[in-house]
XYZ file of N, CA, C and O in Angstrom:
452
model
N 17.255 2.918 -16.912
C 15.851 3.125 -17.200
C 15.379 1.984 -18.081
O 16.162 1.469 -18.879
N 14.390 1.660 -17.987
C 13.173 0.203 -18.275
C 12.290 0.741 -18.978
O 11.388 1.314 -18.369
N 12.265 0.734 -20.224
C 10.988 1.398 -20.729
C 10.369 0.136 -21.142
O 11.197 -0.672 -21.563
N 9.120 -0.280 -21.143
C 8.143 -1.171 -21.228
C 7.742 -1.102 -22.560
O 7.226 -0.083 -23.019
N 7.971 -2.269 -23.319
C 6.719 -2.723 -24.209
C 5.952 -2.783 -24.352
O 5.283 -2.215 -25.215
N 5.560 -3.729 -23.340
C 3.895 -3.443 -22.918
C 4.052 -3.286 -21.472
O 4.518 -4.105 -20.680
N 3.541 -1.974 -21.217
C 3.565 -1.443 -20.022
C 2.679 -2.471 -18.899
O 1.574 -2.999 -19.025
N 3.782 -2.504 -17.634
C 2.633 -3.487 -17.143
C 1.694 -2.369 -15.520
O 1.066 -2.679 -14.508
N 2.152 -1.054 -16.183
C 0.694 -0.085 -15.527
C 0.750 0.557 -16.803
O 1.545 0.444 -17.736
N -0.422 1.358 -16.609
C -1.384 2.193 -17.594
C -1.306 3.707 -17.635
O -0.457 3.883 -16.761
N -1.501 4.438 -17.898
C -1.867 5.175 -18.406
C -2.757 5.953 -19.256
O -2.460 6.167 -20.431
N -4.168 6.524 -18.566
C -5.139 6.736 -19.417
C -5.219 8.617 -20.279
O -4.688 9.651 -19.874
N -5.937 8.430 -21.304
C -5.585 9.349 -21.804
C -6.115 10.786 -20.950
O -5.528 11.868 -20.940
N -6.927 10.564 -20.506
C -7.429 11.547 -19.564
C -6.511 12.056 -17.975
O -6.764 13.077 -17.335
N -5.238 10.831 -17.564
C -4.685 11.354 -17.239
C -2.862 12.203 -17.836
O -2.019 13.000 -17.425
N -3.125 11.397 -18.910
C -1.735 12.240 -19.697
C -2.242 13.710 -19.737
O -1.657 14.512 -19.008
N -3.120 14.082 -20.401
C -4.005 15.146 -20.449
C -3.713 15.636 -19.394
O -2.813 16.438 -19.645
N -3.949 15.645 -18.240
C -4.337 16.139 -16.902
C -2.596 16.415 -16.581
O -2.180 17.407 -15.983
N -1.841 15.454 -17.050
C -0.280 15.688 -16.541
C 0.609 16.463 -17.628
O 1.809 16.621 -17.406
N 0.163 16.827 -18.514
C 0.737 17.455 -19.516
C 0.449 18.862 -19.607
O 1.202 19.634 -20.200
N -0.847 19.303 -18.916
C -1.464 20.107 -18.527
C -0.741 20.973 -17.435
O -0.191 22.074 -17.399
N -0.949 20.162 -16.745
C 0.095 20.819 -15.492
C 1.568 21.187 -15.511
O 2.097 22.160 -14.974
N 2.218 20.071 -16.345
C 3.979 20.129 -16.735
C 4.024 21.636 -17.600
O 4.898 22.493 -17.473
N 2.943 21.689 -18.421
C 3.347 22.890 -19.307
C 2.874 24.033 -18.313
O 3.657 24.982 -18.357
N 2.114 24.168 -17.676
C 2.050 25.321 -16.698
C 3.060 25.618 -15.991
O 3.341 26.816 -15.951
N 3.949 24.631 -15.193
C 4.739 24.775 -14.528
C 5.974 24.592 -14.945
O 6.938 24.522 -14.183
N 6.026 24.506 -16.140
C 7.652 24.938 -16.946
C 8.237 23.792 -16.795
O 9.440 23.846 -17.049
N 7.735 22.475 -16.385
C 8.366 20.897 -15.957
C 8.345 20.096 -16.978
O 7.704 20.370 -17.994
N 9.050 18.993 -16.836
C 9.175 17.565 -17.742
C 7.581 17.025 -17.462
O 7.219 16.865 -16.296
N 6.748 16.783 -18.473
C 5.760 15.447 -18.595
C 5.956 14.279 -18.053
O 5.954 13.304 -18.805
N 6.197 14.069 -16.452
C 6.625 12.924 -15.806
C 5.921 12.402 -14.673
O 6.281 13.161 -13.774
N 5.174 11.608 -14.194
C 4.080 11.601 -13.060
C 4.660 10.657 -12.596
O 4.632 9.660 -13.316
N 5.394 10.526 -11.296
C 5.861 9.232 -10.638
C 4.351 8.811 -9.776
O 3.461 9.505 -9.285
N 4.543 7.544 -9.861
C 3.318 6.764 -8.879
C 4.334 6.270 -8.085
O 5.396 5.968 -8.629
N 4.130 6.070 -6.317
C 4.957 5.538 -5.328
C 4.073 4.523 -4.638
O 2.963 4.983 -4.368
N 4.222 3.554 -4.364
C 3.515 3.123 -2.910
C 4.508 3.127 -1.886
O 5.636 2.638 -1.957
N 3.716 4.024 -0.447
C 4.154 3.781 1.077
C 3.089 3.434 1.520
O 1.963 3.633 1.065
N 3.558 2.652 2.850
C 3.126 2.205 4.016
C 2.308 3.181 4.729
O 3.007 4.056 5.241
N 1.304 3.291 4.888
C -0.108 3.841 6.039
C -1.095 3.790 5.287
O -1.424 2.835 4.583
N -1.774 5.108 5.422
C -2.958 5.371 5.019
C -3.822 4.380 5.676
O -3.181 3.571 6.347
N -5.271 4.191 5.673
C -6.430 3.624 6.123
C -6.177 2.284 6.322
O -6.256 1.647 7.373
N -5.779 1.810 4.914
C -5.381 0.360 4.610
C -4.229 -0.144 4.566
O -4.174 -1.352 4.336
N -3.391 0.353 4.702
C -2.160 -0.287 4.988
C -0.947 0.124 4.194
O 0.216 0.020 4.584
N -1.440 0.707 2.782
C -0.580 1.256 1.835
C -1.744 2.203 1.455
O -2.968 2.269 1.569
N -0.268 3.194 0.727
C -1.496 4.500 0.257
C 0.192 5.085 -1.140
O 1.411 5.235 -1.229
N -1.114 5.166 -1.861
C -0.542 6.137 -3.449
C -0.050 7.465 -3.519
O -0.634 8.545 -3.421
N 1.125 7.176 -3.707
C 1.374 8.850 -3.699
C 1.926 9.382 -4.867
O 2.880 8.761 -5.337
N 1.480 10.563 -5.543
C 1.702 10.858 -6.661
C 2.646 12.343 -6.624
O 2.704 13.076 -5.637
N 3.253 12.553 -7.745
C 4.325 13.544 -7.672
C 5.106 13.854 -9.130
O 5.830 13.042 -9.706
N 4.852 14.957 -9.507
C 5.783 15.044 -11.008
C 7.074 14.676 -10.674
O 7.252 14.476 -9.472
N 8.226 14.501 -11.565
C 9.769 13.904 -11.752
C 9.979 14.727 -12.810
O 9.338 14.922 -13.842
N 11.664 15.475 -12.085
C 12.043 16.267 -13.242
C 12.474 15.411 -14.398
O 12.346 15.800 -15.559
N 13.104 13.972 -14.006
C 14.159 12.941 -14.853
C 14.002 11.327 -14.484
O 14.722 11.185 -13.495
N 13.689 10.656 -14.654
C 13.652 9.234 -15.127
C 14.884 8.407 -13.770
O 16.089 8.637 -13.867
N 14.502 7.775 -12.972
C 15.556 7.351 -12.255
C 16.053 5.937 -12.246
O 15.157 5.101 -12.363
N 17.223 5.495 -12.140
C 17.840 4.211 -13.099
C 16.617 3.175 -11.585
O 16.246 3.289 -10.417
N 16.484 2.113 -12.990
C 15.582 1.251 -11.945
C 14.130 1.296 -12.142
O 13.355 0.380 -11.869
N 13.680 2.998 -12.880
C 12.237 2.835 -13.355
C 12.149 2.441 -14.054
O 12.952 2.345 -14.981
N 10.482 1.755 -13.880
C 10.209 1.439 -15.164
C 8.882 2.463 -16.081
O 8.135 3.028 -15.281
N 8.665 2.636 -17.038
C 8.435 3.752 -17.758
C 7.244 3.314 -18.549
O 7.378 2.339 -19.288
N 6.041 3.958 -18.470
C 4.798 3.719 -19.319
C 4.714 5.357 -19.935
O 5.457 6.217 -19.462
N 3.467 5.755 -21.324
C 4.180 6.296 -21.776
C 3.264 6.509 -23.002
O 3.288 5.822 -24.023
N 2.463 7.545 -22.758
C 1.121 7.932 -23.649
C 1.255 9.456 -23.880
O 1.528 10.266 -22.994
N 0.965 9.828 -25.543
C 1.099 10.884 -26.038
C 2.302 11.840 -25.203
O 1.836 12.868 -24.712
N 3.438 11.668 -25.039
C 4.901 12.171 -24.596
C 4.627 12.241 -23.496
O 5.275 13.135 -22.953
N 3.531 11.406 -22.413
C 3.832 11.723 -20.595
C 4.454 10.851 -20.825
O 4.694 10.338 -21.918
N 4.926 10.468 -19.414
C 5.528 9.599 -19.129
C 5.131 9.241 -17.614
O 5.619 9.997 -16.774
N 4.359 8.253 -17.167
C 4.485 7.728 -16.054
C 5.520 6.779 -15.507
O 5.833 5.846 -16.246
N 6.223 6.886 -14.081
C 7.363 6.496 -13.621
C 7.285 5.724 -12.570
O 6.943 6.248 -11.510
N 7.561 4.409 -12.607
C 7.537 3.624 -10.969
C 8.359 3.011 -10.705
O 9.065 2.422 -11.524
N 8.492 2.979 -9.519
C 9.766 2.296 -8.721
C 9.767 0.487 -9.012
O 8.887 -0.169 -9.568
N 10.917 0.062 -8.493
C 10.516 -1.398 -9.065
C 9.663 -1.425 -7.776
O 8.666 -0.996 -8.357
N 9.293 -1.556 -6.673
C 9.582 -2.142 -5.766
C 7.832 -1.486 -5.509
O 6.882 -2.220 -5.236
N 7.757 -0.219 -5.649
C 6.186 -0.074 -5.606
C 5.779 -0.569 -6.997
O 4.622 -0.863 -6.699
N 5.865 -0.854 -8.187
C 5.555 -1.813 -9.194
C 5.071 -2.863 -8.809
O 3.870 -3.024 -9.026
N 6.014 -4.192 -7.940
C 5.339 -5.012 -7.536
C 3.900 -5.110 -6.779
O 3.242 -6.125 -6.551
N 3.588 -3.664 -6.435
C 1.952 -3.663 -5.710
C 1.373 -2.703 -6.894
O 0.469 -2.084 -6.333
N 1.425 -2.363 -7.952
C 0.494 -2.005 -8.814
C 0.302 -2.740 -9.990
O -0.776 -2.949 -10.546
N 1.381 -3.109 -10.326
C 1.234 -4.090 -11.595
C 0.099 -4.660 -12.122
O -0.405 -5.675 -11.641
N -0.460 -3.914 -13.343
C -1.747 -4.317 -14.376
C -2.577 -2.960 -14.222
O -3.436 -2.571 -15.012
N -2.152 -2.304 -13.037
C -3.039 -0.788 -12.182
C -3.333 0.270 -14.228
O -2.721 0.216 -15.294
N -4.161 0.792 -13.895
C -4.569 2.046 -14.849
C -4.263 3.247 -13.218
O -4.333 3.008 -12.012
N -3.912 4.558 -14.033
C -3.635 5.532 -13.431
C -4.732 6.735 -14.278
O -4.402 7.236 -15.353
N -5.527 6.935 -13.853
C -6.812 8.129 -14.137
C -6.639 9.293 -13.666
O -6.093 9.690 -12.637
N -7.245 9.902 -14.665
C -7.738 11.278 -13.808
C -9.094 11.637 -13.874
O -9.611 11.842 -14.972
N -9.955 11.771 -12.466
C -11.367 12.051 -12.895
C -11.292 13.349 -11.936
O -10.721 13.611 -10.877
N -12.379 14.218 -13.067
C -12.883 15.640 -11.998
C -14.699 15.422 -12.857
O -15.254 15.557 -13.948
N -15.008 14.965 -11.285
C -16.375 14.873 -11.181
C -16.991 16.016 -9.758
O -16.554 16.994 -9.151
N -17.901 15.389 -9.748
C -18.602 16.305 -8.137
C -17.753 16.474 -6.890
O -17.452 17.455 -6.209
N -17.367 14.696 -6.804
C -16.071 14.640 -6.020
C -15.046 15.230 -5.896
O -14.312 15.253 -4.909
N -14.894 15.873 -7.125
C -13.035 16.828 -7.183
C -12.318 16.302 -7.942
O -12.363 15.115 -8.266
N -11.675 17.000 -8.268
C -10.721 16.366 -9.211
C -9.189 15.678 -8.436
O -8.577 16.164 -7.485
N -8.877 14.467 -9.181
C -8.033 13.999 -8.600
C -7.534 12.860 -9.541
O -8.319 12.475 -10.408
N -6.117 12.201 -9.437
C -5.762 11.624 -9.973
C -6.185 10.245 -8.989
O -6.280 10.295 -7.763
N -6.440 8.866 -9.937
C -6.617 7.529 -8.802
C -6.195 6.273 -9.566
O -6.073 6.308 -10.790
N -5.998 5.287 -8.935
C -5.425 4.107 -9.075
C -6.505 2.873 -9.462
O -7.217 2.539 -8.515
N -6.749 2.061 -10.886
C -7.227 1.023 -10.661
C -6.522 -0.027 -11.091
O -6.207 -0.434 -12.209
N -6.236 -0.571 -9.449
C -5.346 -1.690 -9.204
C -5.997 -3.220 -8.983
O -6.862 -3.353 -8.117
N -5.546 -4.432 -9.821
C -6.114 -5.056 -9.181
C -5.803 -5.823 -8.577
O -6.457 -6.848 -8.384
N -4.550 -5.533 -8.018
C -3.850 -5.879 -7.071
C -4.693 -5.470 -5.640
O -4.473 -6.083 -4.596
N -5.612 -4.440 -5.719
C -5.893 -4.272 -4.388
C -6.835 -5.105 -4.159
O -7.543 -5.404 -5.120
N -7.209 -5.912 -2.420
C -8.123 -6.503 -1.498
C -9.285 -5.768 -1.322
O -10.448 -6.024 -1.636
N -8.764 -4.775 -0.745
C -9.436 -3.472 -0.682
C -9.175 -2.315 -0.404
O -7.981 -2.057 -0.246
N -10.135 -1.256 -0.253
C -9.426 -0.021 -0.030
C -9.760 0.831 0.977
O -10.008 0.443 2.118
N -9.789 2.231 0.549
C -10.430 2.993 1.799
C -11.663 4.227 0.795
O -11.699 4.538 -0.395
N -12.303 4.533 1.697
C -13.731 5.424 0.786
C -13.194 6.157 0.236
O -13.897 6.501 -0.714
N -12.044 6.798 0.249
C -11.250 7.840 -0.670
C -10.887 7.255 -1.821
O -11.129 7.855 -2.869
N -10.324 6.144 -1.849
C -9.451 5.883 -2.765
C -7.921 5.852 -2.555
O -7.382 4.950 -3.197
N -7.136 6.571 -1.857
C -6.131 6.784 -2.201
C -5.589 5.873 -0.959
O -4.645 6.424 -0.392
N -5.896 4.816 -0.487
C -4.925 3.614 0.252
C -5.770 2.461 0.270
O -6.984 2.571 0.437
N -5.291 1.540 0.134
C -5.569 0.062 -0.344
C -4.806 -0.985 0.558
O -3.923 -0.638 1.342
N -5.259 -2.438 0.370
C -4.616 -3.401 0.804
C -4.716 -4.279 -0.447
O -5.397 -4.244 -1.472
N -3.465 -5.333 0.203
C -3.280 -6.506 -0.702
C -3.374 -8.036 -0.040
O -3.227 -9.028 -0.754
């Protein structure tokens, strides 16, 4: 495990909130893995998912005891990214601002590079 100095993704407080929220409801570790796979609209798409445990190879960002978790390998396509949580009109949802992405899709949740 890689824990970051300076984290090179983010973590905003509104989504620690939002993931700490949920971990304590569901009796889980404070852990939000971010993944990138292949599809979605644009070519890659975000997929998000609590982690019971830290897996050798992540690297680790890391606000008020969450802990966000990424692979090296989807790292290389988020790197500098903030990870949010907004519940507006739209719904609530967790989203990615990457600026790694070209572009994206009207949802949000798949991008290109």
């Amino acid at each position: 495990m890689a824990t970051l100095t300076q984290p090179e993704i983010g973590l905003t407080p509104s989504a620690a909130a939002r993931v700490a929220a949920i971990a304590a409801r569901q009796g889980k570790p404070a852990i939000l893995r971010l993944s990138v796979e292949g599809g979605g609209c644009s070519g890659f798409q975000y997929k998000f998912g609590f982690a019971d445990r830290v897996e050798d190879g992540d690297e680790v960002a890391e606000l008020d005891g969450v802990r966000l978790v990424v692979d090296s390998i989807s790292l290389d396509l988020v790197r500098g990214a903030n990870v949010d949580f907004v519940d507006n009109l739209g719904g609530a949802h967790f989203t990615v601002q990457n600026p790694n992405a070209a572009s994206g899709c009207g949802c949000g949740t798949s991008f290109s590079v």
